[in-house]
Each structure stands twice: as C-alpha cells, then as structure tokens.
Coordinates of N, CA and C and ligand atoms in Angstrom, one line a residue:
M139 N 99.6 115.1 132.7 CA 98.9 114.1 131.8 C 99.2 114.3 130.4
N140 N 99.7 113.3 129.7 CA 99.9 113.4 128.2 C 98.8 113.0 127.4
N141 N 98.7 113.5 126.2 CA 97.8 113.0 125.2 C 98.6 112.4 124.1
A142 N 98.2 111.2 123.6 CA 98.9 110.7 122.5 C 98.2 111.2 121.2
T143 N 98.7 112.3 120.7 CA 98.0 112.8 119.5 C 98.4 112.0 118.2
H144 N 99.6 111.5 118.2 CA 100.1 110.7 117.0 C 100.5 109.3 117.5
I145 N 99.7 108.3 117.1 CA 100.1 106.9 117.5 C 100.6 106.2 116.2
A146 N 101.6 105.5 116.4 CA 102.2 104.7 115.3 C 102.2 103.2 115.7
I147 N 101.8 102.3 114.8 CA 101.8 100.9 115.2 C 102.6 100.0 114.1
I148 N 103.5 99.2 114.7 CA 104.1 98.2 113.9 C 103.3 96.9 114.1
M149 N 102.6 96.5 113.0 CA 101.6 95.5 113.2 C 102.2 94.1 112.9
D150 N 102.9 93.6 113.9 CA 103.7 92.3 113.7 C 102.9 91.1 114.3
G151 N 103.1 90.0 113.6 CA 102.6 88.7 114.2 C 101.5 88.1 113.4
N152 N 101.2 88.7 112.3 CA 100.1 88.1 111.4 C 100.4 86.7 111.0
G153 N 101.6 86.5 110.5 CA 102.0 85.1 110.0 C 102.0 84.1 111.1
R154 N 102.6 84.4 112.2 CA 102.6 83.5 113.4 C 101.2 83.1 113.9
W155 N 100.4 84.2 113.9 CA 99.0 84.0 114.3 C 98.3 82.9 113.5
A156 N 98.5 83.0 112.2 CA 97.8 82.1 111.2 C 98.5 80.7 111.4
E157 N 99.8 80.6 111.5 CA 100.5 79.3 111.6 C 100.1 78.6 112.9
L158 N 99.9 79.3 113.9 CA 99.5 78.7 115.2 C 98.1 78.0 115.1
Q159 N 97.3 78.4 114.1 CA 96.0 77.8 113.9 C 96.0 76.9 112.6
D160 N 97.2 76.5 112.2 CA 97.3 75.7 111.0 C 96.7 76.4 109.8
M161 N 96.8 77.6 109.7 CA 96.2 78.3 108.5 C 97.4 78.9 107.7
K162 N 97.2 79.2 106.5 CA 98.2 79.9 105.7 C 98.5 81.3 106.3
R163 N 99.8 81.7 106.1 CA 100.2 83.0 106.7 C 99.3 84.1 106.2
V164 N 98.9 84.1 105.0 CA 98.1 85.2 104.4 C 96.8 85.4 105.2
K165 N 96.3 84.3 105.8 CA 95.0 84.4 106.6 C 95.2 85.4 107.7
G166 N 96.5 85.4 108.2 CA 96.8 86.3 109.3 C 96.8 87.7 108.9
H167 N 97.2 88.0 107.6 CA 97.1 89.4 107.1 C 95.6 89.8 107.0
E168 N 94.8 88.8 106.5 CA 93.4 89.1 106.4 C 92.8 89.5 107.7
A169 N 93.1 88.7 108.8 CA 92.7 89.0 110.1 C 93.2 90.3 110.6
G170 N 94.5 90.6 110.2 CA 95.1 91.9 110.6 C 94.4 93.1 110.0
A171 N 93.9 92.9 108.8 CA 93.2 94.0 108.1 C 91.9 94.3 108.9
N172 N 91.2 93.3 109.5 CA 90.0 93.6 110.3 C 90.4 94.4 111.6
V173 N 91.6 94.1 112.1 CA 92.0 94.8 113.3 C 92.3 96.3 112.9
V174 N 92.9 96.5 111.8 CA 93.2 97.8 111.3 C 91.9 98.6 111.3
R175 N 90.9 98.0 110.8 CA 89.6 98.7 110.7 C 89.1 99.1 112.1
E176 N 89.2 98.1 113.1 CA 88.7 98.4 114.4 C 89.5 99.5 115.1
I177 N 90.8 99.4 115.0 CA 91.6 100.3 115.7 C 91.4 101.7 115.1
T178 N 91.3 101.8 113.7 CA 91.1 103.1 113.1 C 89.7 103.7 113.6
T179 N 88.7 102.9 113.6 CA 87.4 103.5 114.1 C 87.5 103.9 115.5
Y180 N 88.2 103.1 116.3 CA 88.4 103.5 117.7 C 89.1 104.9 117.8
C181 N 90.2 105.0 117.1 CA 91.0 106.2 117.1 C 90.2 107.4 116.6
S182 N 89.4 107.2 115.6 CA 88.6 108.3 115.0 C 87.5 108.8 116.0
N183 N 87.2 107.9 116.9 CA 86.2 108.4 117.9 C 86.8 108.9 119.2
H184 N 88.1 108.9 119.2 CA 88.8 109.3 120.4 C 89.2 110.8 120.3
K185 N 88.8 111.6 121.2 CA 88.9 113.1 121.0 C 90.4 113.5 120.9
D186 N 91.3 112.8 121.6 CA 92.7 113.3 121.6 C 93.6 112.9 120.5
I187 N 93.1 111.8 119.8 CA 94.0 111.2 118.8 C 93.8 111.9 117.4
E188 N 94.9 112.4 116.9 CA 94.7 113.2 115.6 C 95.3 112.3 114.4
R189 N 96.2 111.5 114.7 CA 96.9 110.8 113.6 C 97.3 109.3 114.0
L190 N 97.0 108.4 113.1 CA 97.3 107.0 113.3 C 98.1 106.5 112.1
T191 N 99.4 106.1 112.4 CA 100.2 105.7 111.3 C 100.5 104.2 111.4
L192 N 100.2 103.5 110.4 CA 100.3 102.0 110.5 C 101.3 101.5 109.4
Y193 N 102.1 100.6 109.9 CA 103.2 100.0 109.0 C 102.6 98.8 108.3
A194 N 102.1 99.0 107.1 CA 101.4 98.0 106.3 C 102.3 97.2 105.4
F195 N 103.4 97.9 104.8 CA 104.3 97.2 103.9 C 105.6 97.9 103.8
S196 N 106.7 97.3 104.2 CA 107.9 98.0 104.3 C 108.7 97.8 103.0
T197 N 109.8 98.6 102.8 CA 110.6 98.5 101.7 C 111.3 97.2 101.6
E198 N 111.4 96.5 102.8 CA 112.1 95.2 102.9 C 111.1 94.0 102.7
N199 N 109.8 94.3 102.7 CA 108.8 93.2 102.6 C 108.8 92.6 101.2
W200 N 109.4 93.3 100.2 CA 109.4 92.7 98.9 C 110.2 91.4 98.9
K201 N 111.0 91.1 99.9 CA 111.8 89.9 100.0 C 111.0 88.7 100.3
R202 N 109.7 88.9 100.7 CA 108.9 87.8 101.0 C 108.5 86.9 99.8
P203 N 108.0 85.7 100.0 CA 107.6 84.9 98.8 C 106.6 85.7 98.0
R204 N 106.8 85.5 96.6 CA 106.0 86.3 95.7 C 104.5 86.2 96.0
L205 N 104.0 85.0 96.3 CA 102.5 84.8 96.6 C 102.1 85.6 97.8
E206 N 102.9 85.7 98.8 CA 102.5 86.5 100.0 C 102.5 88.0 99.6
V207 N 103.5 88.5 98.8 CA 103.5 89.9 98.4 C 102.3 90.2 97.6
E208 N 102.0 89.2 96.6 CA 100.8 89.5 95.7 C 99.5 89.5 96.6
F209 N 99.4 88.6 97.5 CA 98.2 88.6 98.4 C 98.1 90.0 99.1
L210 N 99.2 90.4 99.7 CA 99.2 91.7 100.4 C 98.7 92.9 99.5
M211 N 99.2 92.9 98.3 CA 98.8 93.9 97.3 C 97.3 93.9 97.1
K212 N 96.8 92.7 96.9 CA 95.4 92.5 96.6 C 94.5 92.9 97.8
L213 N 95.0 92.5 99.0 CA 94.3 92.8 100.2 C 94.2 94.3 100.4
L214 N 95.3 95.0 100.1 CA 95.4 96.4 100.3 C 94.4 97.1 99.4
E215 N 94.4 96.7 98.2 CA 93.5 97.3 97.2 C 92.0 97.1 97.6
R216 N 91.7 95.8 98.0 CA 90.4 95.5 98.4 C 90.0 96.3 99.6
Y217 N 90.9 96.4 100.5 CA 90.6 97.1 101.8 C 90.3 98.5 101.5
L218 N 91.1 99.2 100.7 CA 91.0 100.6 100.5 C 89.6 100.9 99.8
K219 N 89.3 100.0 98.8 CA 88.1 100.2 98.0 C 86.9 100.1 99.0
K220 N 87.0 99.1 99.8 CA 85.8 98.8 100.7 C 85.7 99.8 101.8
E221 N 86.9 100.3 102.3 CA 86.9 101.3 103.4 C 86.4 102.7 103.1
L222 N 86.5 103.1 101.8 CA 86.3 104.5 101.4 C 85.0 105.0 102.1
P223 N 83.9 104.3 102.0 CA 82.6 104.8 102.6 C 82.8 105.0 104.1
E224 N 83.6 104.1 104.8 CA 83.8 104.3 106.2 C 84.7 105.5 106.5
Y225 N 85.7 105.7 105.7 CA 86.6 106.9 105.9 C 85.6 108.1 105.8
L226 N 84.8 108.2 104.8 CA 83.9 109.4 104.6 C 82.9 109.5 105.8
K227 N 82.3 108.4 106.2 CA 81.4 108.4 107.2 C 82.0 108.9 108.5
N228 N 83.2 108.4 108.8 CA 83.9 108.8 110.1 C 84.8 110.0 109.9
N229 N 84.7 110.7 108.8 CA 85.5 111.9 108.6 C 87.0 111.7 108.7
I230 N 87.5 110.5 108.2 CA 88.9 110.2 108.3 C 89.6 110.5 107.0
R231 N 90.7 111.2 107.2 CA 91.6 111.5 106.0 C 92.6 110.5 105.8
F232 N 92.7 110.0 104.6 CA 93.7 108.9 104.3 C 94.9 109.5 103.7
E233 N 96.1 109.3 104.3 CA 97.3 109.9 103.8 C 98.4 108.8 103.7
P234 N 98.6 108.2 102.6 CA 99.7 107.2 102.5 C 101.1 107.8 102.6
I235 N 102.0 107.0 103.2 CA 103.4 107.4 103.2 C 104.2 106.3 102.6
G236 N 105.3 106.6 102.0 CA 106.2 105.6 101.4 C 106.3 105.9 99.9
D237 N 107.1 105.1 99.2 CA 107.4 105.3 97.8 C 106.4 104.5 97.0
L238 N 105.3 105.1 96.5 CA 104.2 104.4 95.9 C 104.5 104.0 94.5
R239 N 105.6 104.5 93.9 CA 105.9 104.2 92.5 C 106.1 102.8 92.2
A240 N 106.5 102.0 93.3 CA 106.8 100.6 93.1 C 105.5 99.7 92.9
F241 N 104.3 100.3 93.2 CA 103.1 99.5 93.1 C 102.5 99.5 91.7
S242 N 101.6 98.5 91.5 CA 101.0 98.4 90.2 C 100.2 99.7 89.9
K243 N 99.9 100.0 88.7 CA 99.2 101.2 88.3 C 97.8 101.2 89.0
S244 N 97.2 100.0 89.0 CA 95.9 99.9 89.6 C 95.9 100.2 91.1
L245 N 96.9 99.6 91.8 CA 96.9 99.9 93.2 C 97.2 101.4 93.5
Q246 N 98.1 101.9 92.6 CA 98.5 103.4 92.8 C 97.2 104.2 92.6
K247 N 96.4 103.8 91.6 CA 95.2 104.6 91.4 C 94.2 104.5 92.5
T248 N 94.0 103.3 93.1 CA 93.1 103.2 94.2 C 93.6 104.0 95.4
I249 N 95.0 104.0 95.6 CA 95.5 104.8 96.7 C 95.3 106.2 96.5
S250 N 95.5 106.7 95.3 CA 95.4 108.2 95.1 C 93.9 108.6 95.1
D251 N 93.0 107.7 94.6 CA 91.6 108.0 94.7 C 91.1 108.2 96.1
V252 N 91.5 107.2 97.0 CA 91.0 107.3 98.4 C 91.6 108.5 99.0
K253 N 92.9 108.8 98.7 CA 93.5 110.0 99.3 C 92.7 111.3 98.8
E254 N 92.5 111.4 97.5 CA 91.8 112.6 97.0 C 90.4 112.7 97.6
K255 N 89.7 111.6 97.6 CA 88.3 111.7 98.0 C 88.1 111.9 99.5
T256 N 89.2 111.8 100.3 CA 89.1 112.1 101.7 C 89.9 113.4 102.1
T257 N 90.4 114.1 101.1 CA 91.2 115.3 101.5 C 90.5 116.3 102.3
H258 N 89.1 116.3 102.1 CA 88.3 117.3 102.8 C 88.0 116.9 104.3
C259 N 88.3 115.6 104.6 CA 87.9 115.1 105.9 C 88.9 115.7 107.0
D260 N 88.3 116.2 108.1 CA 89.2 116.9 109.0 C 89.2 116.2 110.4
G261 N 88.9 114.9 110.4 CA 88.9 114.1 111.7 C 90.3 113.5 111.8
L262 N 90.3 112.2 112.2 CA 91.6 111.4 112.3 C 92.3 111.4 110.9
V263 N 93.6 111.5 110.9 CA 94.4 111.2 109.7 C 94.9 109.8 109.9
Q264 N 94.5 108.9 109.0 CA 95.0 107.5 109.0 C 96.1 107.4 107.9
S265 N 97.3 107.2 108.3 CA 98.4 107.0 107.3 C 98.8 105.6 107.2
L266 N 98.7 105.0 106.0 CA 99.3 103.7 105.9 C 100.7 103.8 105.3
A267 N 101.6 103.2 105.9 CA 103.0 103.2 105.4 C 103.1 102.0 104.4
L268 N 103.3 102.4 103.1 CA 103.3 101.5 102.0 C 104.5 101.6 101.2
N269 N 105.2 100.5 101.1 CA 106.6 100.5 100.5 C 107.4 101.6 101.2
Y270 N 107.3 101.5 102.5 CA 107.9 102.6 103.4 C 109.1 102.0 104.1
G271 N 110.1 102.8 104.2 CA 111.3 102.5 105.1 C 111.8 103.9 105.5
S272 N 112.2 104.0 106.7 CA 112.7 105.3 107.2 C 113.9 105.7 106.5
Q273 N 114.8 104.8 106.2 CA 116.1 105.2 105.6 C 115.8 105.7 104.2
D274 N 114.9 105.0 103.5 CA 114.5 105.4 102.1 C 113.8 106.8 102.2
E275 N 113.0 107.0 103.1 CA 112.2 108.2 103.3 C 113.2 109.4 103.5
I276 N 114.2 109.2 104.4 CA 115.2 110.2 104.7 C 116.1 110.5 103.4
L277 N 116.5 109.4 102.7 CA 117.3 109.6 101.5 C 116.5 110.4 100.5
R278 N 115.2 110.0 100.3 CA 114.4 110.8 99.3 C 114.2 112.2 99.7
G279 N 114.1 112.4 101.0 CA 113.9 113.8 101.5 C 115.2 114.6 101.3
V280 N 116.3 114.0 101.6 CA 117.6 114.7 101.4 C 117.8 115.1 99.9
N281 N 117.5 114.1 99.1 CA 117.6 114.4 97.6 C 116.7 115.5 97.1
K282 N 115.5 115.6 97.8 CA 114.6 116.7 97.4 C 115.2 118.1 97.6
I283 N 116.0 118.2 98.7 CA 116.4 119.5 99.2 C 117.9 119.8 99.0
K284 N 118.6 118.8 98.5 CA 120.1 118.8 98.5 C 120.7 120.0 97.7
N285 N 119.9 120.5 96.7 CA 120.5 121.6 95.9 C 120.2 123.0 96.5
C286 N 119.6 123.0 97.7 CA 119.4 124.3 98.3 C 120.7 125.0 98.6
E287 N 120.7 126.3 98.4 CA 122.0 127.0 98.6 C 122.5 127.2 100.0
Y288 N 121.6 127.0 101.0 CA 121.9 127.1 102.4 C 122.2 125.8 103.0
D289 N 122.6 125.8 104.3 CA 122.8 124.5 105.0 C 121.3 124.0 105.3
I290 N 121.2 122.7 105.2 CA 119.9 122.1 105.5 C 119.6 122.1 107.0
T291 N 118.4 122.6 107.3 CA 118.1 122.7 108.8 C 117.2 121.5 109.1
Q292 N 117.0 121.3 110.4 CA 116.2 120.2 110.9 C 114.7 120.3 110.3
E293 N 114.3 121.6 110.3 CA 112.9 121.9 109.9 C 112.8 121.5 108.4
M294 N 113.8 121.9 107.6 CA 113.7 121.6 106.2 C 113.7 120.1 105.9
L295 N 114.5 119.4 106.6 CA 114.5 117.9 106.4 C 113.1 117.3 106.8
S296 N 112.7 117.8 108.0 CA 111.4 117.3 108.5 C 110.3 117.5 107.5
N297 N 110.3 118.7 106.9 CA 109.2 119.0 105.9 C 109.4 118.3 104.6
A298 N 110.6 117.7 104.3 CA 110.8 117.0 103.1 C 110.5 115.5 103.2
L299 N 110.1 115.1 104.5 CA 109.8 113.7 104.7 C 108.4 113.4 104.3
D300 N 108.1 112.1 104.1 CA 106.7 111.8 103.8 C 105.8 112.1 105.0
C301 N 106.3 111.7 106.2 CA 105.5 111.9 107.4 C 106.2 113.1 108.2
K302 N 105.5 114.2 108.3 CA 106.1 115.4 108.8 C 105.8 115.6 110.3
H303 N 105.3 114.6 111.0 CA 104.8 114.7 112.3 C 105.5 113.8 113.3
N304 N 105.9 114.4 114.4 CA 106.5 113.6 115.5 C 105.5 112.6 116.0
V305 N 106.1 111.4 116.4 CA 105.2 110.4 117.0 C 105.2 110.5 118.5
D306 N 104.1 110.4 119.1 CA 104.0 110.4 120.6 C 104.2 109.0 121.1
L307 N 103.4 108.1 120.5 CA 103.4 106.7 121.1 C 103.6 105.7 120.0
L308 N 104.6 104.9 120.1 CA 104.8 103.9 119.1 C 104.7 102.5 119.7
I309 N 103.8 101.7 119.1 CA 103.4 100.4 119.6 C 103.9 99.4 118.6
R310 N 104.5 98.3 119.2 CA 104.9 97.2 118.3 C 104.2 95.9 118.9
T311 N 103.4 95.2 118.1 CA 102.8 94.0 118.6 C 103.8 92.8 118.2
G312 N 103.5 91.6 118.6 CA 104.2 90.5 118.1 C 105.5 90.1 118.9
G313 N 105.8 90.8 120.0 CA 106.8 90.3 120.9 C 108.3 90.7 120.6
D314 N 108.6 91.2 119.4 CA 109.9 91.7 119.1 C 110.1 93.1 119.6
H315 N 111.4 93.4 119.9 CA 111.7 94.8 120.4 C 112.6 95.5 119.5
R316 N 112.1 95.8 118.3 CA 112.9 96.6 117.4 C 112.0 97.5 116.6
L317 N 112.6 98.5 115.9 CA 111.8 99.5 115.2 C 111.7 99.2 113.7
S318 N 112.5 98.2 113.2 CA 112.4 97.8 111.8 C 112.2 98.9 110.8
N319 N 113.0 99.9 110.9 CA 113.1 101.0 109.9 C 111.8 101.8 109.7
F320 N 111.1 101.9 110.9 CA 109.8 102.6 110.9 C 109.9 104.0 111.6
L321 N 109.6 105.0 110.9 CA 109.5 106.4 111.5 C 110.7 106.7 112.5
L322 N 111.9 106.4 112.0 CA 113.0 106.6 112.9 C 113.3 108.1 113.3
W323 N 113.1 108.9 112.3 CA 113.3 110.4 112.6 C 112.2 110.9 113.4
Q324 N 110.9 110.5 113.1 CA 109.8 111.1 113.8 C 109.6 110.5 115.2
S325 N 110.3 109.4 115.5 CA 110.1 108.8 116.8 C 111.2 109.2 117.8
A326 N 112.0 110.2 117.5 CA 113.1 110.6 118.3 C 112.7 110.7 119.8
Y327 N 111.5 111.2 120.1 CA 111.1 111.2 121.5 C 109.7 110.5 121.7
A328 N 109.5 109.5 120.9 CA 108.2 108.7 121.1 C 108.4 107.8 122.3
E329 N 107.3 107.5 123.0 CA 107.3 106.5 124.0 C 107.1 105.2 123.3
L330 N 107.9 104.2 123.7 CA 107.8 102.9 122.9 C 107.1 101.9 123.8
F331 N 106.1 101.2 123.2 CA 105.4 100.1 123.9 C 105.5 98.8 123.1
F332 N 106.0 97.8 123.7 CA 106.1 96.5 123.0 C 105.2 95.5 123.6
C333 N 104.3 94.9 122.9 CA 103.5 93.9 123.5 C 103.6 92.5 122.8
D334 N 103.3 91.5 123.5 CA 103.5 90.1 123.0 C 102.3 89.7 122.1
T335 N 101.2 90.4 122.3 CA 100.0 90.0 121.5 C 100.3 90.0 120.0
L336 N 99.9 89.0 119.3 CA 100.1 88.9 117.8 C 99.0 89.9 117.2
F337 N 99.4 90.6 116.2 CA 98.5 91.7 115.7 C 97.0 91.3 115.6
P338 N 96.7 90.1 115.0 CA 95.3 89.8 114.8 C 94.5 89.7 116.1
D339 N 95.3 89.5 117.2 CA 94.6 89.4 118.5 C 94.6 90.8 119.3
F340 N 95.2 91.8 118.7 CA 95.3 93.1 119.3 C 93.9 93.8 119.3
T341 N 93.5 94.3 120.5 CA 92.2 94.8 120.6 C 92.2 96.3 121.0
T342 N 91.1 96.9 120.9 CA 91.0 98.3 121.3 C 91.1 98.4 122.8
N343 N 90.7 97.3 123.5 CA 90.9 97.3 125.0 C 92.4 97.4 125.3
E344 N 93.2 96.6 124.6 CA 94.6 96.7 124.9 C 95.2 98.0 124.6
L345 N 94.7 98.6 123.5 CA 95.2 100.0 123.1 C 94.8 101.0 124.2
E346 N 93.6 100.8 124.7 CA 93.1 101.7 125.8 C 94.0 101.6 127.0
K347 N 94.4 100.4 127.3 CA 95.3 100.2 128.5 C 96.6 100.9 128.3
I348 N 97.2 100.7 127.1 CA 98.4 101.4 126.7 C 98.3 102.9 126.8
L349 N 97.2 103.4 126.3 CA 96.9 104.9 126.4 C 96.9 105.4 127.8
K350 N 96.3 104.6 128.7 CA 96.2 104.9 130.1 C 97.6 105.0 130.7
K351 N 98.5 104.0 130.4 CA 99.9 104.0 130.9 C 100.6 105.2 130.3
F352 N 100.4 105.5 129.0 CA 101.1 106.6 128.3 C 100.8 107.9 129.0
K353 N 99.5 108.1 129.4 CA 99.1 109.3 130.0 C 99.9 109.7 131.2
K354 N 100.4 108.7 132.0 CA 101.1 108.9 133.2 C 102.6 109.1 133.1
I355 N 103.1 108.9 131.9 CA 104.5 109.0 131.7 C 104.9 110.5 131.7
E356 N 106.1 110.7 132.4 CA 106.6 112.1 132.4 C 107.5 112.3 131.2
R357 N 107.1 113.1 130.3 CA 107.9 113.2 129.0 C 108.7 114.5 129.2
R358 N 110.0 114.4 129.1 CA 110.9 115.5 129.3 C 111.6 116.0 128.1
F359 N 111.6 115.3 127.0 CA 112.2 115.7 125.7 C 113.6 116.2 125.9
G360 N 114.3 115.5 126.8 CA 115.7 115.9 127.0 C 115.9 117.0 128.0
G361 N 114.8 117.6 128.5 CA 115.0 118.7 129.5 C 114.8 118.1 130.9
L362 N 114.5 119.0 131.8 CA 114.3 118.6 133.2 C 112.8 118.8 133.5
K363 N 112.4 118.2 134.6 CA 111.0 118.2 135.0 C 110.5 119.7 135.1
Ligands
FPP1762 C1 103.9 91.7 109.8 O1 103.5 90.5 110.2 C2 102.9 92.3 109.0 C3 103.0 92.7 107.7 C4 104.3 92.6 107.0 C5 101.9 93.3 107.0 C6 100.9 94.1 107.8 C7 99.6 94.0 107.1 C8 98.4 94.0 107.7 C9 98.2 94.2 109.1 C10 97.2 93.7 106.9 C11 97.1 94.5 105.7 C12 96.8 95.9 106.1 C13 95.8 96.6 105.5 C14 95.7 98.1 105.9 C15 94.9 96.1 104.6 P1 104.3 89.2 109.8 O2 103.8 88.6 108.6 O3 105.8 89.6 109.7 O4 104.1 88.3 111.0 P2 105.1 87.2 111.6 O5 106.2 88.0 112.3 O6 104.3 86.4 112.6 O7 105.6 86.4 110.5

C-alpha cells in the first residue's frame, strides 16, 4: 500500500465552469479559490499527506487578458490575507514556489508575510505555484549552480529547484491530459490522474476516491517488483 505524501494538482477548468453557467470566467477562479480552501483543509487533516502543491498561476498565464490577470492577482492577495488565520489554526506552512519578482510589491509582501508567519507550522506544507513554470524553475536552478567547479549532480540540481520534493500523485482536473510545464522534474515517477471534473466542482470526496486508487498501485520506480 502506498501513501501519497506529496500531492500536486493542476487546477484546470475554472473558466469553462463559469462560462457553462453564463458567468464571467473570473467567477470560476473565485469558485476555484473556495475549492483550494476545502482541499487544503482536507489534506491538513489527513495523517499521510505532508505536502500539497497547487498550480495557481503559470509563467504562461500572463498571456491571458489583462483584466483576468489583474483579477487573479487580487484574488490571490485577498485569499492569502484571509487564509492566514486558517493556516495558523491548522498548523499549515505556506511555501510559495515560482519567480515571485514579477508580482506587484504589495502581492510580494503579502506572500512573504504569510510565508514568514507560518514558518513555525509543522503540519501540512501548502505550496502555491505562482508565476511558476518547470522550465523556468530548472533554468533558474542551473544558473544558481553553474559556476560550481565540479560536474552538477542530480542532487545538486534538485536542491537548487524551488520545489525540492518528488511528487507522488499528480492530479489534473478539467479533462485535458497534459502537464502544462508543472513540476516536470519532480514528477519523474509521479502517478498521474486526469479527471473530467472542472476544478470548481472538484470535491474532497473525489480526492478521497483517487487516494484509494493510488494506494493500490504498485510503484516500481523503474525496478522490479
Ligand atoms: C486554470 O483554469 C486555472 C488557473 C489559470 C488559475 C487557478 C486559480 C485558482 C484555482 C484560483 C485562485 C487560487 C488561489 C489559491 C486563490 P482555466 O481558467 O484555464 O480554465 P479553462 O481551461 O476552463 O479556461
């Protein structure tokens, strides 16, 4: 039996969820933020789950219409400010990943405040991937260590990445079957689950079902049974 200690989620389908109900796309992101809260609380109460990494804004998402990007920035800031007491109450450590320098000073400050104020928490680690792309993360990592006088090892590169932890279970909602530049290095041996549910409709029940299936998978990591 496996335990999924590190779960990563590509939260896709917010826009379609809203459009299906004749609402503006951003309403889907708002609904998605509520699901982030529910899933995070569920994971923080689950004894085996140590880390939850959520793809909230990619390095490619800047290509979206300006108003959608601005809405997402405001939503993130509002979410983090509102959630801080919940993080503390549930002993959740907040660890952002991604290149945060692209964000407004105010959002950067909120992100670093929440990170600092939760550093002592030793329960679930919730990582939000913000202005995150795997290729960008790997490039930044390589540049950090490129002047080392020895050959770069796997361990050195792994430690130079924003996310230093292998993923056990990677879930993508919204029906598409791709990784979209998310945790490519860390997911080398992740089990991949794709579901059609649009993210705002994703529930802890569905997560629980996926966890049950995951438990039964025989993971060989390239070896034999
Ligand atoms: C993809 O759905 C989702 C995003 C680009 C943003 C994810 C953001 C959230 C779930 C809410 C904000 C998060 C926090 C933590 C406050 P899409 O817009 O690409 O959906 P579509 O494929 O239906 O268009």
